[in-house]
Amino acid sequence: MDTILNIYNTLTRKKEKFVPLNPPFVGMYVCGPTVYGEPHLGHARPAIAFDLVFRYLRHLGYSVRYVRNITDVGHLEQDHDHGEDKISRIARLDKLEPMEVVQKYTNEYRLKMMLLNVLPPSIEPHASGHIIEQQALVSRILQNGFAYEKNGSVYFDVEKYNSKYRYGKLSGRRTEDLLSNTRDLEGQEDKNNPLDFAIWKKADPGHIMRWPSPWSDGFPGWHLECSVMSTRYLGEQFDIHGGGMDLLFPHHDCEIAQTVAGQGREAVRYWMHNNMITLNGQKMGKSLGNAINLEQFFSGEHKLLEKAYHPMTIRFFMLQAHYRSTLDFSNEALQAAEKGLARLFEGWK
Ligand SMILES: [Zn+2]
């Protein structure tokens, strides 16, 4: 454990020497998938990047508890806190129980990560399995005066929080700028301020995923689960929190605010974020028609793919780039990685 590990901390925007809180133990939490569709490259990159961190910390002799969650409730379409739950929507369209959707895509995710040689985390908690703890945090935030109840939903009071702490510190966003960018969105009427976000949401009559609570039959806000499950398994303070850069705001900034509002101090010491993946220089997305899932990469069955690519080629290709750089996928680049990997395997003979 004498080897020095330097980590770029997104919070301080500096490379810092890694000093764990309680050596030889290290606690690491990484935001996992919302399980409502086939796993894709956007799932593979954080899984592979933090798999490397996990393996390296163990190699240095640390005893690592790696927690990576499964989001199976509360993640609404477009990441807003109104609209339909992503999992409920697929359940409705495919005529399945929401938990069948969750099980199906959790199985798919685990299988694909195994094929990519990603080690399973130490604990893989489900948001739906921690509703009681999430309600307890909502109560604490209410008690501490950083939230208010309106028509059965509970909203985080950003202005109140900002009078004492700094909302948006991780992404560097300022509330003045955020306010000038807010649009009038449907379902926002109950909020005192457009920046406030739901930590408990009253379920509409048609909403199938719901739990009883002191405020209403409803469900937790998406950001809440990570505040709860990280500290539940790693303690009030822990070493590393990871995830994709797309989660910086609002997800991780809200997570920090909730945790501080609940326990009076931040939980995370080192924030690490992996960058995004592009395909032929373009952002990937279902609406752009260039979203290729991992199954299609492994089988080659997609119009943009010239051939099938072995999972280890994908892993090798991802690890050739720095995790904080964007990475562009193309047939050409993948085939170059394939050759490089084959040469590496040749060398072992
Ligand atoms: Zn998260």
Short mmCIF file of C-alpha atoms and ligand atoms in Angstrom, two decimals:
data_model
loop_
_atom_site.label_atom_id
_atom_site.label_comp_id
_atom_site.label_asym_id
_atom_site.label_seq_id
_atom_site.Cartn_x
_atom_site.Cartn_y
_atom_site.Cartn_z
CA MET A 1 0.00 0.00 0.00
CA ASP A 2 3.01 2.31 -0.31
CA THR A 3 2.21 2.98 -3.94
CA ILE A 4 0.82 6.45 -4.39
CA LEU A 5 -2.46 6.69 -6.23
CA ASN A 6 -3.51 10.09 -7.49
CA ILE A 7 -7.14 10.67 -8.31
CA TYR A 8 -8.61 13.60 -10.21
CA ASN A 9 -11.33 14.80 -7.87
CA THR A 10 -14.21 16.40 -9.77
CA LEU A 11 -15.16 18.34 -6.65
CA THR A 12 -11.83 20.14 -6.23
CA ARG A 13 -10.94 19.96 -9.96
CA LYS A 14 -7.48 18.78 -8.94
CA LYS A 15 -5.47 15.61 -8.91
CA GLU A 16 -5.18 14.55 -5.29
CA LYS A 17 -3.21 11.90 -3.50
CA PHE A 18 -5.61 9.12 -2.53
CA VAL A 19 -5.69 8.68 1.24
CA PRO A 20 -8.46 6.34 2.41
CA LEU A 21 -10.46 7.19 5.53
CA ASN A 22 -9.97 3.85 7.24
CA PRO A 23 -7.13 1.90 5.64
CA PRO A 24 -6.88 -0.92 4.69
CA PHE A 25 -10.59 -0.48 3.91
CA VAL A 26 -11.83 1.49 0.94
CA GLY A 27 -15.48 2.28 0.22
CA MET A 28 -16.50 2.98 -3.36
CA TYR A 29 -19.98 3.74 -4.71
CA VAL A 30 -20.78 3.91 -8.41
CA CYS A 31 -24.14 4.80 -9.97
CA GLY A 32 -25.44 1.73 -11.74
CA PRO A 33 -28.05 1.25 -14.46
CA THR A 34 -31.74 2.10 -14.59
CA VAL A 35 -32.91 -1.33 -15.68
CA TYR A 36 -35.52 -0.68 -18.37
CA GLY A 37 -33.70 -1.57 -21.60
CA GLU A 38 -30.85 -3.49 -23.21
CA PRO A 39 -27.44 -2.55 -21.81
CA HIS A 40 -25.42 -0.34 -24.16
CA LEU A 41 -22.02 1.35 -24.39
CA GLY A 42 -23.09 4.03 -21.94
CA HIS A 43 -23.46 1.27 -19.34
CA ALA A 44 -20.24 -0.46 -20.31
CA ARG A 45 -17.96 2.54 -19.94
CA PRO A 46 -18.48 3.34 -16.22
CA ALA A 47 -18.64 -0.38 -15.42
CA ILE A 48 -15.27 -0.98 -17.12
CA ALA A 49 -13.61 2.22 -15.86
CA PHE A 50 -14.55 1.54 -12.24
CA ASP A 51 -13.81 -2.16 -12.61
CA LEU A 52 -10.25 -1.06 -13.26
CA VAL A 53 -10.26 1.20 -10.19
CA PHE A 54 -11.73 -1.67 -8.11
CA ARG A 55 -9.12 -4.13 -9.35
CA TYR A 56 -6.25 -1.68 -8.92
CA LEU A 57 -7.21 -0.78 -5.35
CA ARG A 58 -7.35 -4.49 -4.53
CA HIS A 59 -4.01 -4.96 -6.24
CA LEU A 60 -2.57 -2.26 -3.95
CA GLY A 61 -3.71 -4.36 -1.01
CA TYR A 62 -6.87 -2.52 0.01
CA SER A 63 -9.95 -4.30 1.14
CA VAL A 64 -12.56 -2.69 -1.07
CA ARG A 65 -16.30 -2.59 -0.55
CA TYR A 66 -17.68 -1.69 -3.94
CA VAL A 67 -21.37 -0.74 -4.06
CA ARG A 68 -23.09 -0.29 -7.40
CA ASN A 69 -26.83 0.25 -7.33
CA ILE A 70 -29.69 -0.92 -9.50
CA THR A 71 -32.25 1.83 -10.14
CA ASP A 72 -35.61 0.14 -10.33
CA VAL A 73 -37.93 2.93 -9.27
CA GLY A 74 -38.26 6.69 -9.39
CA HIS A 75 -36.25 7.48 -12.53
CA LEU A 76 -38.73 9.45 -14.62
CA GLU A 77 -38.61 10.15 -18.34
CA GLN A 78 -36.27 13.01 -19.31
CA ASP A 79 -34.84 12.93 -15.77
CA HIS A 80 -37.47 15.48 -14.66
CA ASP A 81 -39.55 14.92 -11.60
CA HIS A 82 -42.79 14.70 -13.46
CA GLY A 83 -43.86 12.28 -16.16
CA GLU A 84 -43.87 8.53 -16.26
CA ASP A 85 -41.43 6.23 -14.48
CA LYS A 86 -39.09 4.67 -17.07
CA ILE A 87 -39.71 1.16 -15.77
CA SER A 88 -43.49 1.57 -15.44
CA ARG A 89 -43.62 2.77 -19.02
CA ILE A 90 -41.93 -0.35 -20.39
CA ALA A 91 -44.10 -2.52 -18.10
CA ARG A 92 -47.20 -0.90 -19.57
CA LEU A 93 -46.00 -1.21 -23.17
CA ASP A 94 -44.79 -4.82 -22.83
CA LYS A 95 -47.68 -5.85 -20.55
CA LEU A 96 -45.33 -6.96 -17.78
CA GLU A 97 -45.14 -6.42 -14.05
CA PRO A 98 -42.62 -3.62 -13.34
CA MET A 99 -40.52 -6.13 -11.39
CA GLU A 100 -40.46 -8.44 -14.44
CA VAL A 101 -38.95 -5.57 -16.42
CA VAL A 102 -36.46 -4.97 -13.61
CA GLN A 103 -35.51 -8.66 -13.40
CA LYS A 104 -35.17 -9.08 -17.16
CA TYR A 105 -32.84 -6.14 -17.65
CA THR A 106 -30.91 -6.69 -14.43
CA ASN A 107 -30.15 -10.21 -15.71
CA GLU A 108 -29.14 -8.78 -19.10
CA TYR A 109 -26.92 -6.17 -17.48
CA ARG A 110 -25.15 -8.71 -15.25
CA LEU A 111 -24.61 -11.09 -18.15
CA LYS A 112 -23.19 -8.39 -20.42
CA MET A 113 -20.91 -7.06 -17.69
CA MET A 114 -19.65 -10.59 -17.06
CA LEU A 115 -18.87 -10.96 -20.77
CA LEU A 116 -16.92 -7.68 -20.58
CA ASN A 117 -14.92 -9.24 -17.73
CA VAL A 118 -16.28 -6.72 -15.22
CA LEU A 119 -16.16 -8.09 -11.68
CA PRO A 120 -19.46 -8.01 -9.79
CA PRO A 121 -19.56 -5.35 -7.07
CA SER A 122 -19.54 -6.32 -3.39
CA ILE A 123 -23.13 -5.12 -2.94
CA GLU A 124 -25.69 -4.37 -5.64
CA PRO A 125 -28.59 -2.72 -3.79
CA HIS A 126 -31.96 -2.05 -5.41
CA ALA A 127 -33.67 1.30 -4.87
CA SER A 128 -37.00 -0.49 -4.34
CA GLY A 129 -35.44 -2.48 -1.50
CA HIS A 130 -34.56 0.71 0.39
CA ILE A 131 -37.84 2.62 0.44
CA ILE A 132 -37.95 2.74 4.26
CA GLU A 133 -34.46 4.23 4.48
CA GLN A 134 -35.34 6.73 1.74
CA GLN A 135 -38.44 7.79 3.66
CA ALA A 136 -36.30 8.20 6.77
CA LEU A 137 -34.00 10.58 4.88
CA VAL A 138 -37.00 12.56 3.59
CA SER A 139 -38.19 12.91 7.22
CA ARG A 140 -34.74 14.07 8.36
CA ILE A 141 -34.49 16.65 5.57
CA LEU A 142 -37.98 17.91 6.48
CA GLN A 143 -37.05 18.07 10.18
CA ASN A 144 -33.90 19.99 9.35
CA GLY A 145 -35.98 22.51 7.42
CA PHE A 146 -34.56 21.88 3.94
CA ALA A 147 -37.75 20.53 2.38
CA TYR A 148 -41.49 21.20 2.37
CA GLU A 149 -44.58 19.16 1.71
CA LYS A 150 -47.13 20.17 -0.89
CA ASN A 151 -50.16 18.07 -1.88
CA GLY A 152 -48.57 14.80 -0.79
CA SER A 153 -45.21 15.40 -2.46
CA VAL A 154 -42.07 16.57 -0.66
CA TYR A 155 -39.75 19.03 -2.40
CA PHE A 156 -36.17 19.91 -1.62
CA ASP A 157 -35.88 23.64 -0.86
CA VAL A 158 -32.91 24.73 -2.97
CA GLU A 159 -33.03 28.37 -1.90
CA LYS A 160 -33.03 27.48 1.79
CA TYR A 161 -30.16 25.07 1.26
CA ASN A 162 -28.25 27.66 -0.71
CA SER A 163 -28.54 30.18 2.11
CA LYS A 164 -26.27 27.91 4.16
CA TYR A 165 -24.45 25.68 1.68
CA ARG A 166 -23.72 25.79 -2.03
CA TYR A 167 -26.11 23.98 -4.38
CA GLY A 168 -24.41 22.97 -7.64
CA LYS A 169 -20.85 22.96 -6.27
CA LEU A 170 -19.87 19.73 -8.00
CA SER A 171 -20.87 20.76 -11.52
CA GLY A 172 -20.02 24.41 -10.86
CA ARG A 173 -23.52 25.56 -11.72
CA ARG A 174 -24.92 28.72 -10.14
CA THR A 175 -28.56 29.02 -9.18
CA GLU A 176 -28.86 32.40 -10.98
CA ASP A 177 -27.86 30.76 -14.27
CA LEU A 178 -30.01 27.73 -13.62
CA LEU A 179 -33.01 29.93 -12.95
CA SER A 180 -32.62 31.84 -16.20
CA ASN A 181 -32.56 28.50 -18.03
CA THR A 182 -35.68 27.00 -16.49
CA ARG A 183 -38.69 26.62 -18.65
CA ASP A 184 -42.24 26.38 -17.41
CA LEU A 185 -42.82 22.69 -17.23
CA GLU A 186 -46.00 20.85 -16.59
CA GLY A 187 -46.38 19.49 -13.06
CA GLN A 188 -44.19 22.16 -11.47
CA GLU A 189 -47.06 24.13 -9.88
CA ASP A 190 -46.51 22.72 -6.40
CA LYS A 191 -42.94 23.94 -6.17
CA ASN A 192 -42.07 27.16 -4.37
CA ASN A 193 -39.16 27.61 -6.73
CA PRO A 194 -38.57 26.00 -10.16
CA LEU A 195 -35.17 24.68 -9.02
CA ASP A 196 -36.68 22.66 -6.19
CA PHE A 197 -36.80 18.92 -6.84
CA ALA A 198 -39.01 16.14 -5.55
CA ILE A 199 -37.59 13.85 -2.89
CA TRP A 200 -40.97 12.14 -2.43
CA LYS A 201 -43.57 12.19 -5.14
CA LYS A 202 -47.27 11.49 -4.75
CA ALA A 203 -48.30 8.83 -7.27
CA ASP A 204 -50.94 9.72 -9.84
CA PRO A 205 -53.89 7.28 -9.93
CA GLY A 206 -52.39 5.45 -12.92
CA HIS A 207 -48.90 5.14 -11.43
CA ILE A 208 -48.32 1.48 -10.55
CA MET A 209 -45.09 1.69 -8.54
CA ARG A 210 -46.12 3.18 -5.21
CA TRP A 211 -45.53 2.79 -1.49
CA PRO A 212 -47.40 4.11 1.57
CA SER A 213 -45.70 6.99 3.38
CA PRO A 214 -46.60 9.70 5.92
CA TRP A 215 -47.09 12.13 3.00
CA SER A 216 -48.91 10.08 0.36
CA ASP A 217 -48.91 6.80 -1.53
CA GLY A 218 -46.00 7.53 -3.77
CA PHE A 219 -42.38 6.92 -4.62
CA PRO A 220 -38.97 8.45 -3.91
CA GLY A 221 -37.27 10.99 -6.16
CA TRP A 222 -34.56 9.45 -8.32
CA HIS A 223 -31.57 11.20 -6.69
CA LEU A 224 -32.53 10.06 -3.21
CA GLU A 225 -31.58 6.41 -3.57
CA CYS A 226 -27.87 7.10 -4.07
CA SER A 227 -27.64 9.37 -0.99
CA VAL A 228 -29.30 6.60 0.99
CA MET A 229 -27.67 3.43 -0.32
CA SER A 230 -24.13 4.82 -0.41
CA THR A 231 -24.15 5.87 3.26
CA ARG A 232 -26.20 2.82 4.29
CA TYR A 233 -23.42 0.48 3.17
CA LEU A 234 -20.30 2.65 3.30
CA GLY A 235 -20.92 4.91 6.31
CA GLU A 236 -21.63 8.61 6.80
CA GLN A 237 -18.38 9.37 5.04
CA PHE A 238 -16.69 7.22 2.43
CA ASP A 239 -13.84 7.35 -0.04
CA ILE A 240 -14.87 7.27 -3.70
CA HIS A 241 -18.07 8.03 -5.60
CA GLY A 242 -18.10 7.39 -9.32
CA GLY A 243 -20.38 7.68 -12.30
CA GLY A 244 -20.71 9.11 -15.79
CA MET A 245 -20.21 12.83 -16.43
CA ASP A 246 -23.82 13.01 -17.55
CA LEU A 247 -24.77 12.40 -13.90
CA LEU A 248 -22.85 15.39 -12.53
CA PHE A 249 -25.93 17.56 -12.75
CA PRO A 250 -28.54 17.27 -11.50
CA HIS A 251 -28.06 13.77 -10.07
CA HIS A 252 -24.82 14.14 -8.11
CA ASP A 253 -25.33 17.77 -7.13
CA CYS A 254 -28.75 16.82 -5.76
CA GLU A 255 -27.22 13.84 -4.03
CA ILE A 256 -24.70 16.07 -2.23
CA ALA A 257 -27.46 18.53 -1.24
CA GLN A 258 -29.70 15.76 0.16
CA THR A 259 -26.89 14.16 2.11
CA VAL A 260 -25.74 17.46 3.62
CA ALA A 261 -29.33 18.46 4.41
CA GLY A 262 -29.85 15.11 6.13
CA GLN A 263 -26.60 14.58 8.03
CA GLY A 264 -25.02 18.02 8.15
CA ARG A 265 -21.92 17.15 6.15
CA GLU A 266 -20.85 15.67 2.86
CA ALA A 267 -20.29 11.95 2.53
CA VAL A 268 -17.91 11.67 -0.42
CA ARG A 269 -14.18 12.44 -0.36
CA TYR A 270 -13.24 11.75 -4.01
CA TRP A 271 -15.67 12.20 -6.90
CA MET A 272 -14.66 10.47 -10.13
CA HIS A 273 -16.48 10.81 -13.45
CA ASN A 274 -15.97 8.98 -16.72
CA ASN A 275 -16.57 10.82 -19.97
CA MET A 276 -19.09 9.97 -22.67
CA ILE A 277 -18.96 7.81 -25.78
CA THR A 278 -19.69 9.00 -29.29
CA LEU A 279 -20.30 6.91 -32.39
CA ASN A 280 -18.66 8.04 -35.64
CA GLY A 281 -18.23 11.44 -34.02
CA GLN A 282 -21.90 11.76 -33.08
CA LYS A 283 -23.68 11.62 -29.77
CA MET A 284 -25.52 8.33 -29.40
CA GLY A 285 -29.22 8.14 -28.83
CA LYS A 286 -32.32 6.21 -29.71
CA SER A 287 -33.79 9.27 -31.41
CA LEU A 288 -30.63 9.70 -33.53
CA GLY A 289 -30.95 6.15 -34.88
CA ASN A 290 -27.38 5.26 -33.93
CA ALA A 291 -27.90 3.57 -30.58
CA ILE A 292 -26.21 0.18 -30.73
CA ASN A 293 -26.62 -2.06 -27.73
CA LEU A 294 -23.99 -4.48 -26.46
CA GLU A 295 -25.84 -7.54 -27.79
CA GLN A 296 -25.64 -6.01 -31.28
CA PHE A 297 -21.92 -5.30 -30.92
CA PHE A 298 -21.33 -8.90 -29.86
CA SER A 299 -23.45 -10.33 -32.71
CA GLY A 300 -22.63 -7.73 -35.39
CA GLU A 301 -26.34 -7.41 -36.14
CA HIS A 302 -26.74 -3.69 -36.73
CA LYS A 303 -26.64 -1.76 -39.98
CA LEU A 304 -23.78 0.46 -38.75
CA LEU A 305 -21.56 -2.51 -37.83
CA GLU A 306 -19.28 -4.22 -40.38
CA LYS A 307 -18.84 -7.30 -38.17
CA ALA A 308 -19.29 -8.75 -34.71
CA TYR A 309 -16.88 -7.57 -32.00
CA HIS A 310 -15.71 -9.73 -29.13
CA PRO A 311 -16.54 -8.29 -25.69
CA MET A 312 -12.83 -8.21 -24.87
CA THR A 313 -12.21 -6.04 -27.94
CA ILE A 314 -14.76 -3.57 -26.60
CA ARG A 315 -13.11 -3.66 -23.17
CA PHE A 316 -9.62 -3.28 -24.62
CA PHE A 317 -10.74 -0.41 -26.81
CA MET A 318 -12.31 1.42 -23.87
CA LEU A 319 -9.23 0.97 -21.72
CA GLN A 320 -6.95 2.42 -24.39
CA ALA A 321 -8.47 5.84 -23.76
CA HIS A 322 -8.29 7.81 -20.53
CA TYR A 323 -11.58 7.45 -18.68
CA ARG A 324 -11.98 11.26 -18.50
CA SER A 325 -11.68 11.66 -22.28
CA THR A 326 -14.51 11.20 -24.71
CA LEU A 327 -14.19 8.05 -26.76
CA ASP A 328 -15.35 7.67 -30.33
CA PHE A 329 -16.51 4.29 -31.55
CA SER A 330 -16.19 3.38 -35.22
CA ASN A 331 -15.64 0.15 -37.13
CA GLU A 332 -12.15 1.33 -38.01
CA ALA A 333 -11.14 2.08 -34.43
CA LEU A 334 -12.62 -1.18 -33.17
CA GLN A 335 -10.83 -3.22 -35.79
CA ALA A 336 -7.55 -1.54 -34.88
CA ALA A 337 -8.21 -2.42 -31.22
CA GLU A 338 -9.03 -6.00 -32.26
CA LYS A 339 -5.63 -6.30 -33.99
CA GLY A 340 -3.86 -4.78 -31.00
CA LEU A 341 -5.55 -7.19 -28.63
CA ALA A 342 -4.71 -10.17 -30.88
CA ARG A 343 -1.02 -9.11 -30.84
CA LEU A 344 -1.15 -8.90 -27.05
CA PHE A 345 -2.60 -12.42 -26.82
CA GLU A 346 0.05 -13.66 -29.30
CA GLY A 347 2.75 -12.35 -26.99
CA TRP A 348 1.50 -14.57 -24.14
CA LYS A 349 2.02 -17.80 -26.07
ZN ZN B 1 -26.73 7.60 -8.57
#
